PDB file of C-alpha atoms and ligand atoms in Angstrom:
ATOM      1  CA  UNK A   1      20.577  19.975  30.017  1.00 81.00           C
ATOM      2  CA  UNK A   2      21.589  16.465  29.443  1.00 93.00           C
ATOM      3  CA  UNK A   3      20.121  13.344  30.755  1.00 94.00           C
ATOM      4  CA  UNK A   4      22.418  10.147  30.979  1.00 97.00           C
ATOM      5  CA  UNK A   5      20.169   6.823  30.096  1.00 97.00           C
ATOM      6  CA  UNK A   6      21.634   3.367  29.452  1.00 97.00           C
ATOM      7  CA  UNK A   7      20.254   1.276  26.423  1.00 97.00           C
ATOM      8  CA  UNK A   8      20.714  -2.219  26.200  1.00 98.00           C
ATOM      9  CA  UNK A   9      20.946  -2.176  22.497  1.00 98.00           C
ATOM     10  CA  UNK A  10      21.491  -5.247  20.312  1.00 98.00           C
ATOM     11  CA  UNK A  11      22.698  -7.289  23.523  1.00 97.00           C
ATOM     12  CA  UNK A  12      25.000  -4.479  24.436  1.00 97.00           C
ATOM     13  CA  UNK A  13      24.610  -1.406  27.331  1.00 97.00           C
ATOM     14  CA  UNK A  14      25.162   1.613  26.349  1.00 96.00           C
ATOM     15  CA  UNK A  15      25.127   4.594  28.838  1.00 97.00           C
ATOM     16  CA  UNK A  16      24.613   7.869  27.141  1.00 96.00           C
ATOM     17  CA  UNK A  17      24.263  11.781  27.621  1.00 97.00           C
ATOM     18  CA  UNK A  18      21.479  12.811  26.102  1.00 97.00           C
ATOM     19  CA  UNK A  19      18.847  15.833  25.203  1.00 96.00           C
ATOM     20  CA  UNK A  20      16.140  14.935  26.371  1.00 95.00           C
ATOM     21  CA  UNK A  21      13.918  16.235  24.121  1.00 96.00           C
ATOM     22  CA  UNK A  22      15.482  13.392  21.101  1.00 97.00           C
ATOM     23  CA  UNK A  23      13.862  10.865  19.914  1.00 98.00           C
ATOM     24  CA  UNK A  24      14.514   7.710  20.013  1.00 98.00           C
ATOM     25  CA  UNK A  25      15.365   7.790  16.465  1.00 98.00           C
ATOM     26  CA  UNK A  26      17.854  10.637  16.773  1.00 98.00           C
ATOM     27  CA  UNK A  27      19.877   9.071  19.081  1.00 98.00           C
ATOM     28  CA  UNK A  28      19.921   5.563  17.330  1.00 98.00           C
ATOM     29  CA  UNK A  29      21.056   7.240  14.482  1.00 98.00           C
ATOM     30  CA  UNK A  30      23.114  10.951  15.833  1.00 97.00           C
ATOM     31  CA  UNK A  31      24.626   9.637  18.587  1.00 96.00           C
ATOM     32  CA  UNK A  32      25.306   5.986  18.669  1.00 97.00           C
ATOM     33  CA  UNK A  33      25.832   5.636  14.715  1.00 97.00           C
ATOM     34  CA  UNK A  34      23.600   2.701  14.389  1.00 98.00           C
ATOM     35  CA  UNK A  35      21.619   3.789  10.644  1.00 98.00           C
ATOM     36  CA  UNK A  36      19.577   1.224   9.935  1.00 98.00           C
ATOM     37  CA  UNK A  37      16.359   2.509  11.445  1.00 98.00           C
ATOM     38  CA  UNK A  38      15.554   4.998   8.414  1.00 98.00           C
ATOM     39  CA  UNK A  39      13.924   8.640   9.007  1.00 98.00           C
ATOM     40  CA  UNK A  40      11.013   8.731   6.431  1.00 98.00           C
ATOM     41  CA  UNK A  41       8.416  11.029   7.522  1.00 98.00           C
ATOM     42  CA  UNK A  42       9.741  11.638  11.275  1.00 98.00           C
ATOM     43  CA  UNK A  43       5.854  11.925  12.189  1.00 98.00           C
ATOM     44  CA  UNK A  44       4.642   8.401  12.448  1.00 98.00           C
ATOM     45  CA  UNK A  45       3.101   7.173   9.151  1.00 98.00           C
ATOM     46  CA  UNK A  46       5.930   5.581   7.351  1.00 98.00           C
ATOM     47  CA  UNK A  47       7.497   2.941   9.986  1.00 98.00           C
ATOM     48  CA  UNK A  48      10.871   3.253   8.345  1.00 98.00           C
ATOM     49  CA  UNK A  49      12.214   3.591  12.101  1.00 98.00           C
ATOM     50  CA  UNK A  50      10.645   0.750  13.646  1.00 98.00           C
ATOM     51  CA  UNK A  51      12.566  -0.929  15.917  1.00 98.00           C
ATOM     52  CA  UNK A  52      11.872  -2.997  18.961  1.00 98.00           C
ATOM     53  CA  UNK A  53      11.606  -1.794  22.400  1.00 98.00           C
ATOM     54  CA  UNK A  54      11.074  -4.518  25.086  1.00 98.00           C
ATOM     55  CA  UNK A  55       9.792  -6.724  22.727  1.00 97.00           C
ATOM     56  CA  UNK A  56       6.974  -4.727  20.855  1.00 98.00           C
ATOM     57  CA  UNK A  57       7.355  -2.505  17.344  1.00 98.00           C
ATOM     58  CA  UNK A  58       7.608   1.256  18.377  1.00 98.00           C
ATOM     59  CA  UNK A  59       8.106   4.148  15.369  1.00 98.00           C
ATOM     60  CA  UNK A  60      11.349   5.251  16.939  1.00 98.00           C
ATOM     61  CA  UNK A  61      10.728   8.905  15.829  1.00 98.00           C
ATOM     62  CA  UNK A  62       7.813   8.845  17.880  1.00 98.00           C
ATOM     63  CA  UNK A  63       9.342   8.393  20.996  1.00 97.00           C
ATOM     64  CA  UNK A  64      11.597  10.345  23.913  1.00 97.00           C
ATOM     65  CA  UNK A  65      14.466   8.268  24.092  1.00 97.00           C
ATOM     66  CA  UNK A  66      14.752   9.637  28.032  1.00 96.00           C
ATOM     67  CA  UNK A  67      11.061   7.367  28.258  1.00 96.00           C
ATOM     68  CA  UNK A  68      13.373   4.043  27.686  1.00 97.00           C
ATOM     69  CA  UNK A  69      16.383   4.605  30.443  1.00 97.00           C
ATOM     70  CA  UNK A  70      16.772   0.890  31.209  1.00 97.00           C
ATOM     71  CA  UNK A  71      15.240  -0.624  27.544  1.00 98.00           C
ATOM     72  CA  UNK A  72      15.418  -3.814  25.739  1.00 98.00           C
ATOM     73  CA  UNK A  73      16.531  -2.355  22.066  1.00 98.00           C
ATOM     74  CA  UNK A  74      16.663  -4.622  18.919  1.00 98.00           C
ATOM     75  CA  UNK A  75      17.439  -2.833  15.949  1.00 98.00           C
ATOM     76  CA  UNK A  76      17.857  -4.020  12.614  1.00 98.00           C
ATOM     77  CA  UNK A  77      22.100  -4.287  12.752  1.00 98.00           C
ATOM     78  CA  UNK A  78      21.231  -6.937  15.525  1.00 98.00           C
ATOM     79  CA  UNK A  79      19.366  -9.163  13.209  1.00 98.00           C
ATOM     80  CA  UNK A  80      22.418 -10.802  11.222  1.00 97.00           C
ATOM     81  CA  UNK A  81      24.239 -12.906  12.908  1.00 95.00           C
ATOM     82  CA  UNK A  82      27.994 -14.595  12.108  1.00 95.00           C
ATOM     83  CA  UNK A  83      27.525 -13.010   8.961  1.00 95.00           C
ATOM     84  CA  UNK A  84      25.055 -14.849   8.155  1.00 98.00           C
ATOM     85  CA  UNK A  85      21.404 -12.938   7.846  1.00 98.00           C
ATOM     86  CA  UNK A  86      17.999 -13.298   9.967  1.00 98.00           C
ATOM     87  CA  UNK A  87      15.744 -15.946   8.180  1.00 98.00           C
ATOM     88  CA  UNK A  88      13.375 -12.721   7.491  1.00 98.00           C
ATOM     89  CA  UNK A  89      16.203 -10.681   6.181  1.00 98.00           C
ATOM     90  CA  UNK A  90      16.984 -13.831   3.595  1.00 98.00           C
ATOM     91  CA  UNK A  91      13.202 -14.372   2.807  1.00 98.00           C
ATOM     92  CA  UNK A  92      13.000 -11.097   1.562  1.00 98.00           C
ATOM     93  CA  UNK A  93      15.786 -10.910  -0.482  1.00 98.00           C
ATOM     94  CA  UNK A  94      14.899 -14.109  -1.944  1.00 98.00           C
ATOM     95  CA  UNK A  95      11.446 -13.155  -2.694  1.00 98.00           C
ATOM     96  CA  UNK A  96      11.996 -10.280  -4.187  1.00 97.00           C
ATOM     97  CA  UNK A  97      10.445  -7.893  -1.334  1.00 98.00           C
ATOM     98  CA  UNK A  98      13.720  -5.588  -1.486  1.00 98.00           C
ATOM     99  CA  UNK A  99      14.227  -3.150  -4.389  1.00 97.00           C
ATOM    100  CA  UNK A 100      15.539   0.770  -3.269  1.00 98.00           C
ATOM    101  CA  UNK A 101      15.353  -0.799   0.801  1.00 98.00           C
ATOM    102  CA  UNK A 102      14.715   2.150   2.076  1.00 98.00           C
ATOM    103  CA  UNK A 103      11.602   0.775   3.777  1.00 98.00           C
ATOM    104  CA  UNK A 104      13.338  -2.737   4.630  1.00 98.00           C
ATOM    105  CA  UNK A 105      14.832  -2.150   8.019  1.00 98.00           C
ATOM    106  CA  UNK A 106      11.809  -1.185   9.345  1.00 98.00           C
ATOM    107  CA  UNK A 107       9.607  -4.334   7.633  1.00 98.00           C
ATOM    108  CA  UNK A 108      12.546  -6.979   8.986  1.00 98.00           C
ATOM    109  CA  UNK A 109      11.057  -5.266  12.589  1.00 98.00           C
ATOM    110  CA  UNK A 110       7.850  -5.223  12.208  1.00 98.00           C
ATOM    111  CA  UNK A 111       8.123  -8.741  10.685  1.00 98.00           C
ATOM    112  CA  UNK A 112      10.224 -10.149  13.516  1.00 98.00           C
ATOM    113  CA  UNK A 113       7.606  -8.577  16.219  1.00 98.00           C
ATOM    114  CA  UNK A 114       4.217  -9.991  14.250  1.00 98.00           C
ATOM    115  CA  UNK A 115       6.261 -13.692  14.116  1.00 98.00           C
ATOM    116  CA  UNK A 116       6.892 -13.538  17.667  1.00 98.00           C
ATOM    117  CA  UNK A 117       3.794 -12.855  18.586  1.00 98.00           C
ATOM    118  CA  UNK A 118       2.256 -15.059  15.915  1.00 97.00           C
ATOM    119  CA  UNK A 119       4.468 -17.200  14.272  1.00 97.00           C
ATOM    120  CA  UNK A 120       1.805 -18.596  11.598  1.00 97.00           C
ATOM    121  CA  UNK A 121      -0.192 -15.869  10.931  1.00 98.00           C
ATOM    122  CA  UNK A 122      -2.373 -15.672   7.689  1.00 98.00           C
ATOM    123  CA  UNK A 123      -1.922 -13.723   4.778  1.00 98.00           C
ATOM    124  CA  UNK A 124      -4.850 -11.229   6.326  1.00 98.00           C
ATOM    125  CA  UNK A 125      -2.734 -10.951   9.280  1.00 98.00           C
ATOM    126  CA  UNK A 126       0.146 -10.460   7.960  1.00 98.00           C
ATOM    127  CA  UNK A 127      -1.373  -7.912   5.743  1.00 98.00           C
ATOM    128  CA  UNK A 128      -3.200  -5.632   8.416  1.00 98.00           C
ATOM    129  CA  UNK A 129      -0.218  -6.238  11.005  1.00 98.00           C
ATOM    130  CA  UNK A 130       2.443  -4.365   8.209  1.00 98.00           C
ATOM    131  CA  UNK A 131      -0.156  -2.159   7.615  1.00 98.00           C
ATOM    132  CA  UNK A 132       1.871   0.882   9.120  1.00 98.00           C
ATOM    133  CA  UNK A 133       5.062  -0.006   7.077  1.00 98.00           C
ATOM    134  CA  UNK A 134       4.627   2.262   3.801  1.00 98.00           C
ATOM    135  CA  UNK A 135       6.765   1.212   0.672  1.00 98.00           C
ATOM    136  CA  UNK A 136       6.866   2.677  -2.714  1.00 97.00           C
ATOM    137  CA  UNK A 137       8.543   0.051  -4.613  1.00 97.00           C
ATOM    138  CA  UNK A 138       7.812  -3.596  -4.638  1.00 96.00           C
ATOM    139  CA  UNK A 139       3.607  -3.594  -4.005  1.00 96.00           C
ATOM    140  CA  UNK A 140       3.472  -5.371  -0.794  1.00 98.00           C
ATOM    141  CA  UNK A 141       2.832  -8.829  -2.630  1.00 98.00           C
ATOM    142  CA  UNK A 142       6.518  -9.971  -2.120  1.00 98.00           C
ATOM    143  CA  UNK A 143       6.580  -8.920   1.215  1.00 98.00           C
ATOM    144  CA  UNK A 144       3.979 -10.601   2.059  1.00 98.00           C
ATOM    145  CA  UNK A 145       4.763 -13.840   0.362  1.00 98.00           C
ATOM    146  CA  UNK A 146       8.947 -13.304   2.308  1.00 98.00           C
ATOM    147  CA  UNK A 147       6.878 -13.484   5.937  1.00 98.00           C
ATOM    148  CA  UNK A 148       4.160 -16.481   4.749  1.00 98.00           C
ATOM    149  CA  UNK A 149       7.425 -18.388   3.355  1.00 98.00           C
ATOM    150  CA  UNK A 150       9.518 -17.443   6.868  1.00 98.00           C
ATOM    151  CA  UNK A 151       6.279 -18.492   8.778  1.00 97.00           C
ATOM    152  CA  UNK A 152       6.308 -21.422   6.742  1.00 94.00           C
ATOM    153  CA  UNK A 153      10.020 -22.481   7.050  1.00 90.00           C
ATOM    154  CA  UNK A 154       9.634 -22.340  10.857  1.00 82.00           C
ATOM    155  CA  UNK A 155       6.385 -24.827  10.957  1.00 68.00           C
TER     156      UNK A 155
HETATM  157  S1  FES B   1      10.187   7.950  10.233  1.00 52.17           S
HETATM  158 FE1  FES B   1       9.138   7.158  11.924  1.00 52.17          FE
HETATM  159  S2  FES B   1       7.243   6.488  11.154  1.00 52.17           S
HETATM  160 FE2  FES B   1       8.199   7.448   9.455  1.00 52.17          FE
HETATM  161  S1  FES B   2      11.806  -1.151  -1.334  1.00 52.17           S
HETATM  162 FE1  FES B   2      11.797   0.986  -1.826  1.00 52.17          FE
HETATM  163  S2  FES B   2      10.430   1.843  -0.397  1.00 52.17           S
HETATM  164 FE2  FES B   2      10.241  -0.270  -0.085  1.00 52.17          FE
END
């Protein structure tokens, strides 16, 4: 049996049929097309599908998306803007915190949510609030040094 639920998703409602057994993840990515929240480990540990639900970081895998009828959604393809991208999505192309970006989506996020929230944190901070965002490339050290130099900029 389907549920309809309406998302307001990157500024825009959607109203949608679902099952509501999906995650939130599955219908970002089955059923409205939008693929930058990434399935890693669909259990949790990876955030690869972080995205922003009225204003905090959620793993989207790890939620019902029937829990958010009526939700604030900011996912990564809402970050850019005229073309031109999110201070945090420049940073870390800059600073060399991109290599395969399979991770990235769901660091630009979890970045966006820890400078809200704290928008001069220290390296510690930093460090222990990306602590759920695995990647297997660039050794965190770029990362890190993308959100001190966003945090930085905005001082
Ligand atoms: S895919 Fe959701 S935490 Fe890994
Ligand atoms: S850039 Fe490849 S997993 Fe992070």
């Amino acid at each position: 049996m389907k549920t309809l639920i309406t998302l307001n998703i990157n500024g825009d409602a959607r109203e949608i049929y679902i099952d509501a057994r999906r995650s939130l993840l599955d219908i970002l990515r089955d059923e409205l097309a939008l693929m930058g929240a990434h399935r890693g480990c669909d259990s949790g540990d990876c955030g690869a599908c972080t995205v922003i639900v009225n204003g905090q970081p959620v793993t989207s895998c790890m939620m019902l998306a029937a829990d958010w009828n009526g939700a604030e959604i900011l996912t990564v393809e809402g970050m850019a803007k005229d073309g031109q991208l999110h201070p945090i999505q420049r940073a870390l192309v800059e600073k060399g915190g991109i290599q395969c970006g399979f991770c990235t989506p769901g660091f630009v996020m979890n970045i966006k949510a820890l400078l809200d929230e704290n928008p001069k944190p220290t390296e510690a901070e930093a460090r222990a609030w990306l602590a759920g965002n695995l990647c297997r490339c660039t050794g965190y050290a770029k990362i890190i040094e993308a959100v001190m130099s966003v945090a930085e900029e905005s001082a």
